[in-house]
Coordinates of C-alpha atoms in Angstrom, one line a residue:
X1 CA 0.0 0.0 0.0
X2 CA 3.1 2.2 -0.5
X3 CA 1.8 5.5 -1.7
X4 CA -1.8 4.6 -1.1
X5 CA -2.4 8.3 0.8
X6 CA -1.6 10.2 -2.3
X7 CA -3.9 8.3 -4.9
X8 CA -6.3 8.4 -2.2
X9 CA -6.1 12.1 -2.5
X10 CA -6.1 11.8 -5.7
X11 CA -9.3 10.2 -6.2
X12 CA -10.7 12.8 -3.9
X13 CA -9.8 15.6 -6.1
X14 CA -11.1 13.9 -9.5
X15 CA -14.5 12.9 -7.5
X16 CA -14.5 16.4 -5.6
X17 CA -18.3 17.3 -6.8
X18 CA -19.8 13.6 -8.1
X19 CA -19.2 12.0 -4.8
X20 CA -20.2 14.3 -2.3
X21 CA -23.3 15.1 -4.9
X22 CA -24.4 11.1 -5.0
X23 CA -23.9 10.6 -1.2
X24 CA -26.3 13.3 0.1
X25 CA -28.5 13.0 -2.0
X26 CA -29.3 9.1 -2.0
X27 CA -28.9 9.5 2.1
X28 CA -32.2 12.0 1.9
X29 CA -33.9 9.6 0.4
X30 CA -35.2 6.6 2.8
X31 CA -36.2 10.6 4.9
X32 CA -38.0 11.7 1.9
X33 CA -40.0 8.7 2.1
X34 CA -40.9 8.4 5.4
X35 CA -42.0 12.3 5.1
X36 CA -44.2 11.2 2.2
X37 CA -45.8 8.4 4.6
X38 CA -45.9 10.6 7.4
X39 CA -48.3 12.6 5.2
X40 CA -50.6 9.9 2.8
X41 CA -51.2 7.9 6.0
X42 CA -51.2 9.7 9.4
X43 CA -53.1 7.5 11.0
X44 CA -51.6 4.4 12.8
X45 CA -54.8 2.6 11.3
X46 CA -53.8 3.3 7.9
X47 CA -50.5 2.4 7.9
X48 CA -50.8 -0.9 9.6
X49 CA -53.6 -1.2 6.4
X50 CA -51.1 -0.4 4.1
X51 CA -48.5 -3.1 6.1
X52 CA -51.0 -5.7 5.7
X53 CA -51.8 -5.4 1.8
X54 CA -48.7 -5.5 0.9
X55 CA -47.4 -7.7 2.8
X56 CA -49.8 -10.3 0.9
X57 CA -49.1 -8.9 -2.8
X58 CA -45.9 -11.2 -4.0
X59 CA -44.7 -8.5 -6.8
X60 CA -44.7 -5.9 -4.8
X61 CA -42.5 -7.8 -2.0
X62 CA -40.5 -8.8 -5.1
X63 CA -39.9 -5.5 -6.6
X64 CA -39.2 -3.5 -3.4
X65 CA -38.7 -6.2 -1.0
X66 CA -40.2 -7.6 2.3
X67 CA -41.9 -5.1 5.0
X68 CA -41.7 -5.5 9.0
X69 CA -44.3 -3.5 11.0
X70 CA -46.2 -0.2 9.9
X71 CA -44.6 2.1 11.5
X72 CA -43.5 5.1 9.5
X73 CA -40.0 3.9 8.9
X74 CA -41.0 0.5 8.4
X75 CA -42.8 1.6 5.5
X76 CA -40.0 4.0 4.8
X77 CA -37.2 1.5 5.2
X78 CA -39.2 -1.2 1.9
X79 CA -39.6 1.4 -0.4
X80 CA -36.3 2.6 0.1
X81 CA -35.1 -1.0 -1.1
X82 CA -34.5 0.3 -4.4
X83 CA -32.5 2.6 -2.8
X84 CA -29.8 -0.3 -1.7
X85 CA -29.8 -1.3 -5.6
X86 CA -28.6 2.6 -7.1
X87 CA -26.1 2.7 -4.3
X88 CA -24.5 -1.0 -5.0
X89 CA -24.4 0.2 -9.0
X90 CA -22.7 3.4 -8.5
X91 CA -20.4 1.8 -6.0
X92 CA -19.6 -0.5 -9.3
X93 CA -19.0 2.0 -11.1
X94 CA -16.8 4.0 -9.2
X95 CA -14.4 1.3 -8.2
X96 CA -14.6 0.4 -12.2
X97 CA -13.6 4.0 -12.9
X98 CA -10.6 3.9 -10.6
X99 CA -9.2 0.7 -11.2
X100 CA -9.7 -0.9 -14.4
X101 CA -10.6 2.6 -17.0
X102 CA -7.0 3.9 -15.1
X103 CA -5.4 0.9 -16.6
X104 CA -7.4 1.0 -20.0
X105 CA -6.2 4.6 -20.3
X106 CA -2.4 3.8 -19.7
X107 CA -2.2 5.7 -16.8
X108 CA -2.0 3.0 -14.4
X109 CA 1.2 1.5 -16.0
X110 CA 2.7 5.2 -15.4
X111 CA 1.7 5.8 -11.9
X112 CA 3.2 1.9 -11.3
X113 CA 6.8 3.3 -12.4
X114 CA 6.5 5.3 -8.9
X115 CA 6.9 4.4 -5.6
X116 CA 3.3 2.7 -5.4
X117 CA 2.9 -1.0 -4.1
X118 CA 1.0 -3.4 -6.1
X119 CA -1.8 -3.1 -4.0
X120 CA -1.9 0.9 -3.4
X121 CA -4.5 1.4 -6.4
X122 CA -6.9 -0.9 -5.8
X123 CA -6.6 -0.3 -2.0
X124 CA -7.1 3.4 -2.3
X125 CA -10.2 2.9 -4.7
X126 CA -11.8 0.7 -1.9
X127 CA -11.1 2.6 1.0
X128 CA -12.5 5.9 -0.6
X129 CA -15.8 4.3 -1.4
X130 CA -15.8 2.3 1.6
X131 CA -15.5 5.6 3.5
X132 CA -18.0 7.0 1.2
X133 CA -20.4 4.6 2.1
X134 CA -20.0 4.5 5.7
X135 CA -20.6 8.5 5.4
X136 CA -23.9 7.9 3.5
X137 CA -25.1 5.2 6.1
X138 CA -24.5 8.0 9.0
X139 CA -26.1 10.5 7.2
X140 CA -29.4 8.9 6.4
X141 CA -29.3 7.5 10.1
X142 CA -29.2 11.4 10.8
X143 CA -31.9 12.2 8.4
X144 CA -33.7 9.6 9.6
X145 CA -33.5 10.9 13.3
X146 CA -30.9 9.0 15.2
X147 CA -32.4 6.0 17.0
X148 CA -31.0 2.2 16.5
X149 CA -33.5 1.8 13.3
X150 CA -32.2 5.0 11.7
X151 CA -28.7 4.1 12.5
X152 CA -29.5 -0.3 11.2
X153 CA -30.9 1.3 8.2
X154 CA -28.0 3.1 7.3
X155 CA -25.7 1.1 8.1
X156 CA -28.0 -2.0 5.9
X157 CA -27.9 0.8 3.0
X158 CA -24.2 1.3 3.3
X159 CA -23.5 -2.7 3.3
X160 CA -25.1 -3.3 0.3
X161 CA -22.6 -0.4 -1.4
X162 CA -19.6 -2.3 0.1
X163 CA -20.2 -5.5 -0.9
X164 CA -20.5 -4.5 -4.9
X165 CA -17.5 -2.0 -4.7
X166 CA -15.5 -5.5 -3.5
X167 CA -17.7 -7.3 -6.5
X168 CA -16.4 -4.3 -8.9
X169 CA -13.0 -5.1 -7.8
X170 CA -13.2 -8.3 -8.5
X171 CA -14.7 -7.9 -12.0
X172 CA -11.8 -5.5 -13.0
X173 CA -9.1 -8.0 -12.6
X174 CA -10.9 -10.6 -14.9
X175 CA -11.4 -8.9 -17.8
X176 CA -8.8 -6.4 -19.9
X177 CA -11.3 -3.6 -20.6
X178 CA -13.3 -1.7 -18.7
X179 CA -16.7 -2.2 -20.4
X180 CA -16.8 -6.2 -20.2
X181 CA -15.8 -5.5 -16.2
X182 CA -18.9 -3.2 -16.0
X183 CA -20.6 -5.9 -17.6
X184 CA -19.7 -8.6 -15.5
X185 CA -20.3 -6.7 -12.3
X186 CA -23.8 -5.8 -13.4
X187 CA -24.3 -8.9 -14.3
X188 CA -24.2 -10.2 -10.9
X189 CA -26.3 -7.1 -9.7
X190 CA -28.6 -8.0 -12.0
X191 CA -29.1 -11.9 -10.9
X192 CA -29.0 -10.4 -6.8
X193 CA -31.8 -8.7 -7.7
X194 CA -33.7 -11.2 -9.4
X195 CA -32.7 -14.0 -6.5
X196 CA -33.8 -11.7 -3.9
X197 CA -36.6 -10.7 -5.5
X198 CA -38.0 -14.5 -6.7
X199 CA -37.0 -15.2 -2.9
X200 CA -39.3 -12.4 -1.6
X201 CA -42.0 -13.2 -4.1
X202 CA -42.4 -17.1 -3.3
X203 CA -41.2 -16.2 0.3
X204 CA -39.0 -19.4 0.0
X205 CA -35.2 -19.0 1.6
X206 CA -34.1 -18.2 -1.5
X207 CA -33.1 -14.5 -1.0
X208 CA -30.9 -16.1 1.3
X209 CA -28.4 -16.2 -1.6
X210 CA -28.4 -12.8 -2.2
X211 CA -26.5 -9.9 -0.1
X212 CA -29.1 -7.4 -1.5
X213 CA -31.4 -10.0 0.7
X214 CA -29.5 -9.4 3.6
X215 CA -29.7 -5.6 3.9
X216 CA -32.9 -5.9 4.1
X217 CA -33.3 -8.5 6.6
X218 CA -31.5 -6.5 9.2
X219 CA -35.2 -5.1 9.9
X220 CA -34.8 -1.8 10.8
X221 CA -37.4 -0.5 12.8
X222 CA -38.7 -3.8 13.5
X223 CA -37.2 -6.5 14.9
X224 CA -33.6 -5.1 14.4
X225 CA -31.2 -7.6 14.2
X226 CA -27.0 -6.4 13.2
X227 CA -26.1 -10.6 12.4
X228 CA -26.9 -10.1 8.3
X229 CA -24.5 -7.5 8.0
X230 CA -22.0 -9.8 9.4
X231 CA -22.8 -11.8 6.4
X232 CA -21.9 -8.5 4.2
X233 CA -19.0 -7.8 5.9
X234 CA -17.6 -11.3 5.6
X235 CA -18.4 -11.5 1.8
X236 CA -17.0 -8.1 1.5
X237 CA -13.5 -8.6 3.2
X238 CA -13.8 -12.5 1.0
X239 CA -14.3 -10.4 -2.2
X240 CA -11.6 -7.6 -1.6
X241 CA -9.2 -10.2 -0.2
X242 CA -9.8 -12.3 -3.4
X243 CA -9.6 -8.8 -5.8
X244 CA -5.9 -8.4 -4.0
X245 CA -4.7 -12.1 -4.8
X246 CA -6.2 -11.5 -8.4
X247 CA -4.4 -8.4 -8.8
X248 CA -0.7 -9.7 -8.7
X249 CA -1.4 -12.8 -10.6
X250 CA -2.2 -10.5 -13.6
X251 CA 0.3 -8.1 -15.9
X252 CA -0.5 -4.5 -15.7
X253 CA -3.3 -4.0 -18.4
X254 CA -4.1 -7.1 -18.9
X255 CA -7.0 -9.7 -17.4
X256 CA -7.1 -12.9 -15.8
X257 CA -9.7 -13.7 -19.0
X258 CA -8.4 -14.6 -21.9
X259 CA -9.3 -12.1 -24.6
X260 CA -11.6 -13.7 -27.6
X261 CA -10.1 -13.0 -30.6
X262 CA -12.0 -12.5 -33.9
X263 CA -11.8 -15.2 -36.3
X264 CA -8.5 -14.7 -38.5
X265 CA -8.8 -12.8 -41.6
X266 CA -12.7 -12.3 -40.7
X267 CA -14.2 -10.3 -43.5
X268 CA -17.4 -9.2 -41.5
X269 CA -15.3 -5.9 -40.7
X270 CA -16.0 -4.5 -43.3
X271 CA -17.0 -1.0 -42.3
X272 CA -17.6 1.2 -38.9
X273 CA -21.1 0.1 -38.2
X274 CA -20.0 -3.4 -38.5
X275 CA -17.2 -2.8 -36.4
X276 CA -19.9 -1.3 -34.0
X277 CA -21.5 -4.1 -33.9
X278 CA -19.2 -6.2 -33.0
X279 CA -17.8 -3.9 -29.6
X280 CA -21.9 -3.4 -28.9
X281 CA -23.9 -6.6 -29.5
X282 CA -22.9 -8.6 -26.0
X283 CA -24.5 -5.1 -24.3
X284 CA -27.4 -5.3 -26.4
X285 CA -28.1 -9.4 -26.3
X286 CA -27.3 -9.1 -22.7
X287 CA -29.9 -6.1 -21.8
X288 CA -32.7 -7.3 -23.7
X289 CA -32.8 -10.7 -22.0
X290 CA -32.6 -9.0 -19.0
X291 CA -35.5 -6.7 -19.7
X292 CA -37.6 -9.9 -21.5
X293 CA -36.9 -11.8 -18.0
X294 CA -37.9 -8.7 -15.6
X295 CA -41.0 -8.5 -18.1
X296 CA -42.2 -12.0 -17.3
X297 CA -41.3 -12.3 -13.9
X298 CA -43.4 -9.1 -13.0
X299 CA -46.3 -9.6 -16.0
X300 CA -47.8 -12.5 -13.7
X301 CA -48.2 -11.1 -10.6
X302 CA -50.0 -7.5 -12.4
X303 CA -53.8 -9.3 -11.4
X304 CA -52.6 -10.3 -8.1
X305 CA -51.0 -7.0 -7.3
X306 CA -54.2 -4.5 -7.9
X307 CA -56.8 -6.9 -6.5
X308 CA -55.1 -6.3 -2.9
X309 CA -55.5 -2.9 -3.5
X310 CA -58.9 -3.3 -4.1
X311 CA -61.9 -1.9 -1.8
X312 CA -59.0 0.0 -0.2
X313 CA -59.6 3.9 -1.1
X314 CA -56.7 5.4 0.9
X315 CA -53.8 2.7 -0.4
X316 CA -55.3 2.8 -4.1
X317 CA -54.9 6.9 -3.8
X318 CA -51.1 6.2 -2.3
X319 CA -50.4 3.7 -4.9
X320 CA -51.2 6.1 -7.0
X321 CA -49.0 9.0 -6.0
X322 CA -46.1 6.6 -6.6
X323 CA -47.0 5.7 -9.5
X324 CA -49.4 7.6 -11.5
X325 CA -52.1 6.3 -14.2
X326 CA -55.3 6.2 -13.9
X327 CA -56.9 2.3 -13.0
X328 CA -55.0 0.2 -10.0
X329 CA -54.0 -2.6 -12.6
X330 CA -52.4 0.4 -15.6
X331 CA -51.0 2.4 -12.4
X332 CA -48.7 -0.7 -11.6
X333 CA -47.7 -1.1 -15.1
X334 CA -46.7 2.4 -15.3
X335 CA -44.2 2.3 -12.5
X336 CA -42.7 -1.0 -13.9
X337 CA -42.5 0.5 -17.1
X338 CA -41.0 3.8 -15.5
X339 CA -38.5 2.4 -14.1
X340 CA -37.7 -0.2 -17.0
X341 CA -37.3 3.2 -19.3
X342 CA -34.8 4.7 -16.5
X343 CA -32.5 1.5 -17.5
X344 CA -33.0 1.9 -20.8
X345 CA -31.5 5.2 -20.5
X346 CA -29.0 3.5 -18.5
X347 CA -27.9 1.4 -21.6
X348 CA -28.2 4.2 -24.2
X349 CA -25.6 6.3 -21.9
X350 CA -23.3 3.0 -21.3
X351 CA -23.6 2.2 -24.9
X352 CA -22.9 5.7 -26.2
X353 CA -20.0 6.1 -23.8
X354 CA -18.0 3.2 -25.8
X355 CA -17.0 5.4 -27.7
X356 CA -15.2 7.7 -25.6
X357 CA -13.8 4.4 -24.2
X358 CA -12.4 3.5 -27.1
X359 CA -10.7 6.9 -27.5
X360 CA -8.8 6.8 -24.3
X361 CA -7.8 3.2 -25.1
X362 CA -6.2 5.0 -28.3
X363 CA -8.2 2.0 -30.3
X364 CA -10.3 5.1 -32.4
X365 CA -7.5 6.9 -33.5
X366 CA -6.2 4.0 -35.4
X367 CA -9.5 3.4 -36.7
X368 CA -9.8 7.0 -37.8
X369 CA -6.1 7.1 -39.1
X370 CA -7.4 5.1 -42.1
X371 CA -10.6 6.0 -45.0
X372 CA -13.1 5.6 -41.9
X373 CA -14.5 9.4 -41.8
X374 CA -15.1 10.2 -38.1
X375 CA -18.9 10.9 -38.4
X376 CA -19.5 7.4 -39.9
X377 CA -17.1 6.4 -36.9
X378 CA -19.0 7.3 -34.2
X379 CA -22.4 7.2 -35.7
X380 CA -21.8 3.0 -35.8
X381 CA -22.0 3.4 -31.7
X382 CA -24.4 6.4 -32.1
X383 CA -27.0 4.1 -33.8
X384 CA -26.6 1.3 -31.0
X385 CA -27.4 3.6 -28.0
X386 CA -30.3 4.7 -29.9
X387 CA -31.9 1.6 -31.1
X388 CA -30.9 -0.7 -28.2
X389 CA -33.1 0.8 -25.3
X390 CA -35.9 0.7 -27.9
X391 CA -34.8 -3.1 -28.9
X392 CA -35.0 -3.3 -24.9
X393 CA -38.1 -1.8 -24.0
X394 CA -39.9 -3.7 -26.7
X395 CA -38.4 -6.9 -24.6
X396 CA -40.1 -5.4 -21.2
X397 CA -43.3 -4.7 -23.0
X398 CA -43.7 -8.0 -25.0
X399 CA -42.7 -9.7 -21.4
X400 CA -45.2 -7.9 -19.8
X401 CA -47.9 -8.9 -22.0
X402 CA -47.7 -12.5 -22.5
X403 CA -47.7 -12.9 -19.0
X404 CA -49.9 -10.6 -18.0
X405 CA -51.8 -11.3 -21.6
X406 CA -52.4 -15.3 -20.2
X407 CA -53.3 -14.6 -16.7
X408 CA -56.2 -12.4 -18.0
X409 CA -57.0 -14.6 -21.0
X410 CA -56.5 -11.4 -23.4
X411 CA -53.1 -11.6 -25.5
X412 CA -53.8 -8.0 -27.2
X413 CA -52.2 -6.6 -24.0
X414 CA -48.9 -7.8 -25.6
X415 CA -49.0 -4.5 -28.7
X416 CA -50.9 -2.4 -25.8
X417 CA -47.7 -3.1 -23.6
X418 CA -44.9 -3.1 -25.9
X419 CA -46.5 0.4 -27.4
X420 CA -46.8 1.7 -23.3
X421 CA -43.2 0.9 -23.5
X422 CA -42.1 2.9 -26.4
X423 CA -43.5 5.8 -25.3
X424 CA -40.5 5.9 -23.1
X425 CA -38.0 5.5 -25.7
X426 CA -37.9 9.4 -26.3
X427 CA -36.8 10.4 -23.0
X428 CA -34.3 7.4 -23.0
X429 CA -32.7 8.8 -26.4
X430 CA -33.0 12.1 -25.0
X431 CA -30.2 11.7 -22.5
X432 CA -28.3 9.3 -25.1
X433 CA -28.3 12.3 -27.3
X434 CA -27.2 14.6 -24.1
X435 CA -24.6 11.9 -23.6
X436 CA -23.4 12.1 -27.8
X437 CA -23.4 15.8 -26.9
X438 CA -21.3 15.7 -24.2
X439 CA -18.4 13.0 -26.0
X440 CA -18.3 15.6 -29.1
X441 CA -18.1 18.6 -27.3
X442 CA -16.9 18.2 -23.2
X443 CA -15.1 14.5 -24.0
X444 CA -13.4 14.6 -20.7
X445 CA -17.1 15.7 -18.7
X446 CA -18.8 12.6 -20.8
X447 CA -19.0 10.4 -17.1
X448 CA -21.4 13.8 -15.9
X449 CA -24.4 11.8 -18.0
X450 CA -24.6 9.2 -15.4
X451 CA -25.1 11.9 -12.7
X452 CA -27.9 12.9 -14.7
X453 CA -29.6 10.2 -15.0
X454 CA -29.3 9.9 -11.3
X455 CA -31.3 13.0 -10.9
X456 CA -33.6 12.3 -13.2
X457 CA -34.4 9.0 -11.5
X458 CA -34.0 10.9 -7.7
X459 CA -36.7 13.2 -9.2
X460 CA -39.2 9.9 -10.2
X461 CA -38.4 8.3 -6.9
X462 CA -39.3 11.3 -4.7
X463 CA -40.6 13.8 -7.0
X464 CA -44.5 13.2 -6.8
X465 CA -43.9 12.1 -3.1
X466 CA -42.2 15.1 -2.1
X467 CA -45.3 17.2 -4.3
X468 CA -42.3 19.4 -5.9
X469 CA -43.1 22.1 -8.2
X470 CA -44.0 21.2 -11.6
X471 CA -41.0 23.1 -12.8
X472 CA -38.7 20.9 -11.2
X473 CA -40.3 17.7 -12.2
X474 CA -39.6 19.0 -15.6
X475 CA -36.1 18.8 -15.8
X476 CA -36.5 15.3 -16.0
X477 CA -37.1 14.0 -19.5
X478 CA -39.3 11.4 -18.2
X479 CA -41.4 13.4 -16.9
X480 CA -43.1 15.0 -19.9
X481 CA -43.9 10.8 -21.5
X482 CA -47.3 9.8 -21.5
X483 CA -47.9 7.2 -18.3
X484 CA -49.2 4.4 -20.2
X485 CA -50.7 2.4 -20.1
X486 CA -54.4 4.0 -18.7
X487 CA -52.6 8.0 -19.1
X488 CA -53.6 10.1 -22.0
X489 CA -51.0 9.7 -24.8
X490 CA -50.1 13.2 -26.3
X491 CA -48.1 13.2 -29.2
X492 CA -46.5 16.4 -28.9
X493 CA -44.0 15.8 -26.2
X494 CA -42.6 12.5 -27.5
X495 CA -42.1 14.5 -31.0
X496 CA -40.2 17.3 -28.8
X497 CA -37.9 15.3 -27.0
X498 CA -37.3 13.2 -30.2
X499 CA -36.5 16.3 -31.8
X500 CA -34.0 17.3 -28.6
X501 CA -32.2 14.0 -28.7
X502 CA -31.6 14.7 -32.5
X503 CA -29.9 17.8 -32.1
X504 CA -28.1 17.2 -29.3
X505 CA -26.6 14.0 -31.0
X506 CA -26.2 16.1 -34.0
X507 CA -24.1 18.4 -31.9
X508 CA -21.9 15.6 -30.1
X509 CA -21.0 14.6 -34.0
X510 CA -20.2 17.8 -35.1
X511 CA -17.8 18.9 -31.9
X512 CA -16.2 15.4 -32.6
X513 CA -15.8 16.1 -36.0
X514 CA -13.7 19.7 -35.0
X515 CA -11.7 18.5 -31.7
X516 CA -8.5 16.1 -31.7
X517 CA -8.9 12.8 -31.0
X518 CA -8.0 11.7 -27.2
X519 CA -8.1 15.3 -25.8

């Protein structure tokens, strides 16, 4: 860990704004809600009401997670559930961005020529966001009003963020590049999720397997009980132990993974958007089965879902405000399909950002140093990041529908569905076009997309809970789509935003068309 202090630092300075930005404001959050609970159901009698539907409904256990009691932070500490999931993929990302893009980039090898131990880089990028989480449990244990729950649910929140920063690590010494390392570590977010969720559905033991599960089990404001986290600690210190090990059996750049070569003297290269292709179509095939699966897990248990909610005036109004539509059954669709077009966005920013990763790994410029124009270039990756969230949503929807299609005996909700999803496709390209924008013009401010998208999900999360002003639920793109299904479809603001996303990606080509390449 020789020289471990000063990269520390230096991760400090690079994350000055982002990090103390993400922890503050994902710490207000599990306080937001339980403000927003305080005020829908002020009554002990309602909330225990609330506690006892949902407590029977399977998909909403599965898509938030189990609920102990009816207090207000109780209710507070399931719906901030999701809340564990953002804060395990930024700590992914970060630890991604400070181990494995550093080496991508070259400048890993040229900090190594210093006096920095093997382990100093990896070390430092753990104990910052380690540090970072620990920060972010205490704070929403002071939002929260400090009390053992408050203090358990931070500390559950900030567990969950450990545990993936140690999976990141791991992930980064496998693999030579830093997309495929994203990949795999959200990969296993990704079947975490599901496992807890299925677990939490069936309410068999098997969320057991997951360490989302265990966050969550802790019980804050219940029951209270520390041992899970003992659990996340153990796996965490397993994983970060095992990241270390990995590290020095592994040359400086390259992976414990054996890179797949292309087939020799492959003649499917034959131009940028095929080359596109190739760098983009294990995101896309791996994003639409994840969307198709999340579609027919979830389709099923629509019927169940708004018949608990039936007969009950004051939970069917709540529901509502976290949701939005219009009928109980549409008003559950919507929020799946809300937050299925917030990962879409995800994947049009993680897919357009390939091509500023390709950049720093100085693979464009020998690209562009040939008859490939620049414009063609990037508008191979372009054309990915804008089709693939579509590709993806059409997965949710169709998922959605047969399920949901059979339980109800009426298959024409699969084209109702898939066309619900679309209409969330605009805002999606819209910050894949801010993202374009940002490459061509600011190429070294292109991460700043994924703090937008954070905002624009904080603002869905808490927006309508909190009752904000309408002018600040409009910076969000997704807030000016249609909520279909059951919401009245406008065709005005989906030809807006389409028309935003064009010129913004039509300004990210022509400020890459101007700059150098790598700056």
């Amino acid at each position: 860990m020789t020289g471990g202090w000063h990269l520390i630092r230096l991760i400090l300075r690079r994350d000055r704004v982002l990090l103390p930005l993400w922890v503050l404001i994902l710490s207000a959050l599990p306080a937001a809600y339980a403000a927003s609970f305080a005020e829908l159901t002020p009554t002990e009698e309602s909330r225990a009401l609330y506690a006892r539907t949902t407590a029977g409904i399977p998909s909403i256990e599965g898509m938030l997670g189990p609920i102990y009691g009816s207090s207000v932070g109780a209710l507070a500490t399931q719906r901030a559930g999701l809340t564990l999931l953002i804060v395990a993929l930024i700590n992914v990302l970060v630890v991604i961005r400070h181990t494995r893009t550093e080496e991508d980039a070259g400048r890993r090898e040229l900090v190594a020529a210093t006096v920095v131990g093997r382990h100093a880089p990896l070390g430092a990028a753990l104990l910052v966001v380690i540090a970072a989480d620990l920060v972010l449990g205490l704070l929403t244990a002071a939002f929260m009003g400090l009390s053992s729950g408050s203090l358990l649910l931070g500390m559950s929140v900030a567990s969950a963020g450990i545990v993936f920063a140690a999976v990141g690590a791991v992930a980064a010494q496998l693999t030579e590049n830093a997309g495929p390392a994203r990949g795999l570590a959200l990969g296993a977010l990704g079947v975490a999720y599901l496992v807890r969720a299925a677990g939490d559905a069936t309410g068999s033991g098997l969320s057991w397997a997951s360490p989302l599960a265990w966050s969550q089990y802790t019980q804050p404001f219940a029951d209270e009980t520390w041992l899970p986290l003992l659990a996340s600690a153990g796996l965490a210190v397993l994983l970060a132990g095992l990241a270390g090990w990995l590290s020095v059996r592994r040359d400086v750049g390259g992976g414990l993974l054996p890179a797949r070569l292309g087939p020799a003297g492959s003649t499917s290269l034959t131009g940028p958007f095929a080359l596109a292709w190739r760098l983009q179509k294990g995101l896309l095939i791996g994003w639409s089965a994840g969307f198709l699966v999340f579609g027919l897990a979830f389709g099923g248990a629509v019927s169940g879902a708004t018949e608990a909610f039936n007969g009950n005036p004051e939970l069917a109004e709540l529901f509502a405000r976290l949701g939005g539509g219009v009928s109980l059954t549409d008003t559950f669709i919507a929020t799946l399909l809300g937050m299925a077009a917030i990962a879409a966005a995800a994947y049009g920013i993680q897919a357009a950002l390939r091509m500023r990763a390709e950049e720093s790994a100085m693979r464009a410029e020998p690209v562009l140093a040939t008859a490939t124009a620049r414009v063609p270039w990037a508008l191979g990756h372009v054309v990915f990041a804008v089709i693939g969230p579509v590709v993806a949503l059409v997965m949710i929807g169709a998922g959605l529908g047969l399920t949901y299609g059979a339980d109800v005996g009426d298959l024409g909700q699969v084209p109702r569905l898939i066309g619900a999803a679309l209409a969330q496709a605009p805002a999606a390209a819209t910050l894949t076009g801010l993202t374009v924008a940002l490459f061509g013009l600011l190429p070294r401010l292109s991460a700043v997309a994924w703090g937008i998208l954070a905002i624009c999900l904080l603002l869905g999360q808490i927006g309508a809970l909190l009752q904000l002003s309408q002018a600040v639920l409009d910076l969000s793109p997704f807030t000016h789509t249609p909520r279909l299904p059951g919401g009245e479809a406008t065709a005005l603001p989906l030809v807006v935003l389409t028309g935003v996303a064009t010129v913004l990606v039509a300004a990210g080509l022509w400020g890459f068309r101007r700059r150098d390449v790598g700056v």
